[in-house]
PDB file of C-alpha atoms in Angstrom:
ATOM      1  CA  UNK A   1     139.972 135.118  39.900  1.00 81.00           C
ATOM      2  CA  UNK A   2     137.375 137.228  38.114  1.00 94.00           C
ATOM      3  CA  UNK A   3     133.800 138.177  38.940  1.00 96.00           C
ATOM      4  CA  UNK A   4     131.149 137.823  36.243  1.00 97.00           C
ATOM      5  CA  UNK A   5     127.458 138.653  35.909  1.00 98.00           C
ATOM      6  CA  UNK A   6     125.340 135.949  34.280  1.00 97.00           C
ATOM      7  CA  UNK A   7     121.705 135.851  33.270  1.00 98.00           C
ATOM      8  CA  UNK A   8     119.145 133.261  34.318  1.00 95.00           C
ATOM      9  CA  UNK A   9     119.366 130.239  31.999  1.00 95.00           C
ATOM     10  CA  UNK A  10     123.026 130.807  31.076  1.00 97.00           C
ATOM     11  CA  UNK A  11     125.066 127.578  30.944  1.00 96.00           C
ATOM     12  CA  UNK A  12     128.494 128.118  32.534  1.00 96.00           C
ATOM     13  CA  UNK A  13     129.675 124.589  31.833  1.00 94.00           C
ATOM     14  CA  UNK A  14     128.523 121.871  29.460  1.00 94.00           C
ATOM     15  CA  UNK A  15     128.909 118.169  30.009  1.00 93.00           C
ATOM     16  CA  UNK A  16     132.032 117.142  28.120  1.00 92.00           C
ATOM     17  CA  UNK A  17     133.800 120.507  28.436  1.00 91.00           C
ATOM     18  CA  UNK A  18     137.467 120.377  29.390  1.00 87.00           C
ATOM     19  CA  UNK A  19     136.982 122.928  32.117  1.00 69.00           C
ATOM     20  CA  UNK A  20     138.913 123.373  35.301  1.00 69.00           C
ATOM     21  CA  UNK A  21     136.800 126.168  36.779  1.00 87.00           C
ATOM     22  CA  UNK A  22     135.357 126.618  40.260  1.00 89.00           C
ATOM     23  CA  UNK A  23     132.361 128.933  40.647  1.00 93.00           C
ATOM     24  CA  UNK A  24     131.627 130.802  43.879  1.00 92.00           C
ATOM     25  CA  UNK A  25     128.143 132.284  44.042  1.00 94.00           C
ATOM     26  CA  UNK A  26     128.142 135.855  45.365  1.00 96.00           C
ATOM     27  CA  UNK A  27     124.506 136.553  44.413  1.00 96.00           C
ATOM     28  CA  UNK A  28     121.954 134.315  42.739  1.00 92.00           C
ATOM     29  CA  UNK A  29     121.596 130.571  42.320  1.00 93.00           C
ATOM     30  CA  UNK A  30     123.339 127.917  40.215  1.00 92.00           C
ATOM     31  CA  UNK A  31     122.710 124.214  39.752  1.00 90.00           C
ATOM     32  CA  UNK A  32     124.687 121.284  38.412  1.00 89.00           C
ATOM     33  CA  UNK A  33     122.965 118.448  36.597  1.00 88.00           C
ATOM     34  CA  UNK A  34     123.459 115.597  34.197  1.00 87.00           C
ATOM     35  CA  UNK A  35     121.270 114.076  31.500  1.00 88.00           C
ATOM     36  CA  UNK A  36     121.153 110.283  31.321  1.00 83.00           C
ATOM     37  CA  UNK A  37     121.072 108.082  28.209  1.00 83.00           C
ATOM     38  CA  UNK A  38     117.267 108.248  28.138  1.00 83.00           C
ATOM     39  CA  UNK A  39     117.314 112.060  28.124  1.00 86.00           C
ATOM     40  CA  UNK A  40     116.176 112.391  31.751  1.00 82.00           C
ATOM     41  CA  UNK A  41     117.698 115.242  33.728  1.00 82.00           C
ATOM     42  CA  UNK A  42     119.169 114.581  37.189  1.00 83.00           C
ATOM     43  CA  UNK A  43     120.096 117.521  39.436  1.00 79.00           C
ATOM     44  CA  UNK A  44     123.262 116.902  41.438  1.00 85.00           C
ATOM     45  CA  UNK A  45     123.256 120.044  43.590  1.00 85.00           C
ATOM     46  CA  UNK A  46     122.147 123.636  43.992  1.00 84.00           C
ATOM     47  CA  UNK A  47     124.550 126.471  44.860  1.00 89.00           C
ATOM     48  CA  UNK A  48     122.961 129.551  46.470  1.00 90.00           C
ATOM     49  CA  UNK A  49     124.898 132.563  47.790  1.00 92.00           C
ATOM     50  CA  UNK A  50     128.083 131.634  49.635  1.00 91.00           C
ATOM     51  CA  UNK A  51     128.389 128.189  48.001  1.00 87.00           C
ATOM     52  CA  UNK A  52     130.911 126.938  45.483  1.00 88.00           C
ATOM     53  CA  UNK A  53     130.079 124.597  42.647  1.00 89.00           C
ATOM     54  CA  UNK A  54     132.462 122.674  40.407  1.00 88.00           C
ATOM     55  CA  UNK A  55     132.838 119.377  38.644  1.00 87.00           C
ATOM     56  CA  UNK A  56     135.087 116.948  40.522  1.00 82.00           C
ATOM     57  CA  UNK A  57     136.907 115.693  37.410  1.00 82.00           C
ATOM     58  CA  UNK A  58     140.537 116.640  36.895  1.00 77.00           C
ATOM     59  CA  UNK A  59     141.227 119.815  34.925  1.00 73.00           C
ATOM     60  CA  UNK A  60     141.890 118.144  31.562  1.00 79.00           C
ATOM     61  CA  UNK A  61     139.152 115.494  31.752  1.00 83.00           C
ATOM     62  CA  UNK A  62     135.667 115.919  30.249  1.00 90.00           C
ATOM     63  CA  UNK A  63     133.193 117.393  32.731  1.00 90.00           C
ATOM     64  CA  UNK A  64     130.297 115.232  33.882  1.00 87.00           C
ATOM     65  CA  UNK A  65     127.891 118.083  34.675  1.00 88.00           C
ATOM     66  CA  UNK A  66     126.158 121.022  33.156  1.00 94.00           C
ATOM     67  CA  UNK A  67     126.276 124.110  35.425  1.00 95.00           C
ATOM     68  CA  UNK A  68     123.450 126.584  34.866  1.00 93.00           C
ATOM     69  CA  UNK A  69     122.281 129.851  36.409  1.00 95.00           C
ATOM     70  CA  UNK A  70     118.746 129.480  37.807  1.00 91.00           C
ATOM     71  CA  UNK A  71     118.620 133.221  38.580  1.00 92.00           C
ATOM     72  CA  UNK A  72     120.531 136.267  37.395  1.00 96.00           C
ATOM     73  CA  UNK A  73     123.761 135.733  39.313  1.00 96.00           C
ATOM     74  CA  UNK A  74     127.104 137.238  40.275  1.00 97.00           C
ATOM     75  CA  UNK A  75     129.816 134.592  40.341  1.00 97.00           C
ATOM     76  CA  UNK A  76     133.539 134.533  41.117  1.00 95.00           C
ATOM     77  CA  UNK A  77     135.328 132.257  38.642  1.00 93.00           C
ATOM     78  CA  UNK A  78     138.604 130.550  39.586  1.00 87.00           C
ATOM     79  CA  UNK A  79     140.863 128.092  37.886  1.00 82.00           C
ATOM     80  CA  UNK A  80     140.857 124.726  39.617  1.00 75.00           C
ATOM     81  CA  UNK A  81     144.363 124.337  41.057  1.00 67.00           C
ATOM     82  CA  UNK A  82     144.407 121.599  43.655  1.00 58.00           C
ATOM     83  CA  UNK A  83     148.006 122.218  44.675  1.00 58.00           C
ATOM     84  CA  UNK A  84     147.104 125.675  46.015  1.00 59.00           C
ATOM     85  CA  UNK A  85     144.458 124.212  48.325  1.00 59.00           C
ATOM     86  CA  UNK A  86     146.368 121.593  50.295  1.00 60.00           C
ATOM     87  CA  UNK A  87     148.978 118.856  49.888  1.00 64.00           C
ATOM     88  CA  UNK A  88     146.078 116.401  50.425  1.00 69.00           C
ATOM     89  CA  UNK A  89     143.908 118.030  47.758  1.00 68.00           C
ATOM     90  CA  UNK A  90     144.498 115.375  45.045  1.00 69.00           C
ATOM     91  CA  UNK A  91     143.317 112.621  47.420  1.00 73.00           C
ATOM     92  CA  UNK A  92     140.328 114.722  48.483  1.00 75.00           C
ATOM     93  CA  UNK A  93     139.504 115.462  44.833  1.00 74.00           C
ATOM     94  CA  UNK A  94     139.638 111.744  43.984  1.00 75.00           C
ATOM     95  CA  UNK A  95     137.206 111.007  46.818  1.00 75.00           C
ATOM     96  CA  UNK A  96     134.883 113.790  45.644  1.00 80.00           C
ATOM     97  CA  UNK A  97     134.961 112.371  42.110  1.00 79.00           C
ATOM     98  CA  UNK A  98     134.046 108.888  43.389  1.00 80.00           C
ATOM     99  CA  UNK A  99     131.139 110.398  45.360  1.00 84.00           C
ATOM    100  CA  UNK A 100     130.023 112.499  42.378  1.00 81.00           C
ATOM    101  CA  UNK A 101     129.951 109.452  40.114  1.00 82.00           C
ATOM    102  CA  UNK A 102     128.152 107.419  42.777  1.00 83.00           C
ATOM    103  CA  UNK A 103     125.362 109.993  43.064  1.00 84.00           C
ATOM    104  CA  UNK A 104     124.964 110.105  39.274  1.00 82.00           C
ATOM    105  CA  UNK A 105     124.857 106.299  39.227  1.00 81.00           C
ATOM    106  CA  UNK A 106     122.249 106.089  41.978  1.00 81.00           C
ATOM    107  CA  UNK A 107     120.058 108.651  40.232  1.00 79.00           C
ATOM    108  CA  UNK A 108     120.105 107.237  36.755  1.00 82.00           C
ATOM    109  CA  UNK A 109     121.564 103.727  36.307  1.00 85.00           C
ATOM    110  CA  UNK A 110     119.804 100.372  36.098  1.00 86.00           C
ATOM    111  CA  UNK A 111     120.806  97.569  38.501  1.00 86.00           C
ATOM    112  CA  UNK A 112     123.126  96.076  35.875  1.00 88.00           C
ATOM    113  CA  UNK A 113     124.742  99.445  35.139  1.00 88.00           C
ATOM    114  CA  UNK A 114     125.220 100.058  38.889  1.00 87.00           C
ATOM    115  CA  UNK A 115     126.936  96.686  39.254  1.00 90.00           C
ATOM    116  CA  UNK A 116     129.191  97.354  36.246  1.00 89.00           C
ATOM    117  CA  UNK A 117     130.069 100.768  37.722  1.00 84.00           C
ATOM    118  CA  UNK A 118     130.920  99.098  41.048  1.00 86.00           C
ATOM    119  CA  UNK A 119     133.260  96.647  39.277  1.00 88.00           C
ATOM    120  CA  UNK A 120     134.980  99.526  37.428  1.00 86.00           C
ATOM    121  CA  UNK A 121     135.363 101.587  40.612  1.00 81.00           C
ATOM    122  CA  UNK A 122     136.374  98.711  42.901  1.00 80.00           C
ATOM    123  CA  UNK A 123     137.739  95.939  40.635  1.00 83.00           C
ATOM    124  CA  UNK A 124     139.173  93.860  43.489  1.00 84.00           C
ATOM    125  CA  UNK A 125     136.327  94.033  46.002  1.00 82.00           C
ATOM    126  CA  UNK A 126     133.732  91.616  44.604  1.00 84.00           C
ATOM    127  CA  UNK A 127     135.447  88.658  46.303  1.00 86.00           C
ATOM    128  CA  UNK A 128     136.265  90.569  49.487  1.00 83.00           C
ATOM    129  CA  UNK A 129     132.878  92.097  50.341  1.00 84.00           C
ATOM    130  CA  UNK A 130     129.668  90.125  51.031  1.00 84.00           C
ATOM    131  CA  UNK A 131     127.075  90.350  48.260  1.00 89.00           C
ATOM    132  CA  UNK A 132     124.501  91.844  50.648  1.00 86.00           C
ATOM    133  CA  UNK A 133     126.912  94.758  51.302  1.00 83.00           C
ATOM    134  CA  UNK A 134     127.507  95.304  47.591  1.00 88.00           C
ATOM    135  CA  UNK A 135     123.711  95.324  47.067  1.00 88.00           C
ATOM    136  CA  UNK A 136     123.334  97.845  49.896  1.00 81.00           C
ATOM    137  CA  UNK A 137     126.027 100.064  48.389  1.00 81.00           C
ATOM    138  CA  UNK A 138     124.276  99.908  45.020  1.00 86.00           C
ATOM    139  CA  UNK A 139     120.892 100.746  46.531  1.00 84.00           C
ATOM    140  CA  UNK A 140     119.322  97.509  45.267  1.00 86.00           C
ATOM    141  CA  UNK A 141     118.134  94.280  46.871  1.00 89.00           C
ATOM    142  CA  UNK A 142     120.409  91.209  47.003  1.00 90.00           C
ATOM    143  CA  UNK A 143     117.934  89.570  44.573  1.00 92.00           C
ATOM    144  CA  UNK A 144     118.307  92.457  42.122  1.00 90.00           C
ATOM    145  CA  UNK A 145     122.097  92.127  42.434  1.00 90.00           C
ATOM    146  CA  UNK A 146     121.883  88.412  41.611  1.00 91.00           C
ATOM    147  CA  UNK A 147     119.767  89.247  38.571  1.00 89.00           C
ATOM    148  CA  UNK A 148     122.230  91.970  37.466  1.00 86.00           C
ATOM    149  CA  UNK A 149     125.166  89.543  37.802  1.00 86.00           C
ATOM    150  CA  UNK A 150     123.256  86.936  35.784  1.00 87.00           C
ATOM    151  CA  UNK A 151     122.433  89.521  33.119  1.00 84.00           C
ATOM    152  CA  UNK A 152     126.105  90.498  32.952  1.00 80.00           C
ATOM    153  CA  UNK A 153     127.175  86.866  32.560  1.00 82.00           C
ATOM    154  CA  UNK A 154     124.613  86.288  29.810  1.00 84.00           C
ATOM    155  CA  UNK A 155     125.656  89.497  28.004  1.00 82.00           C
ATOM    156  CA  UNK A 156     129.334  88.494  28.016  1.00 77.00           C
ATOM    157  CA  UNK A 157     128.662  85.131  26.342  1.00 70.00           C
TER     158      UNK A 157
END
């Protein structure tokens, strides 16, 4: 673990980096964010003093977030090693990744993209869960879900 000083505006992590770092804010303020396909920025979280901030992806997978200093900051940098945390850490990390991707989806995806994301995340649930619950999970109306499913059917033909 090392402590670094970073200036306001410095990007600690870029989307797509293969980075297994965890950042603990000693002084200052960091944020994590993503930029959607339309170029719109979506902030995932802020990390003031005493908080940690990291991408939930596994160490050798491309990061989903940018992490930027919003103020001059002092940060402890650690390698992400789940095995040191707890024997349950891989399961916890998987859950965090699902939640991270869900927040990104809710902030920036269309109804059709949300539905496609749901199918990728839970491939076997569409027949087991009522449509109204899937719509609720996606943050859309049942009518919007029906439209998204119709759009998906039309796009696949």
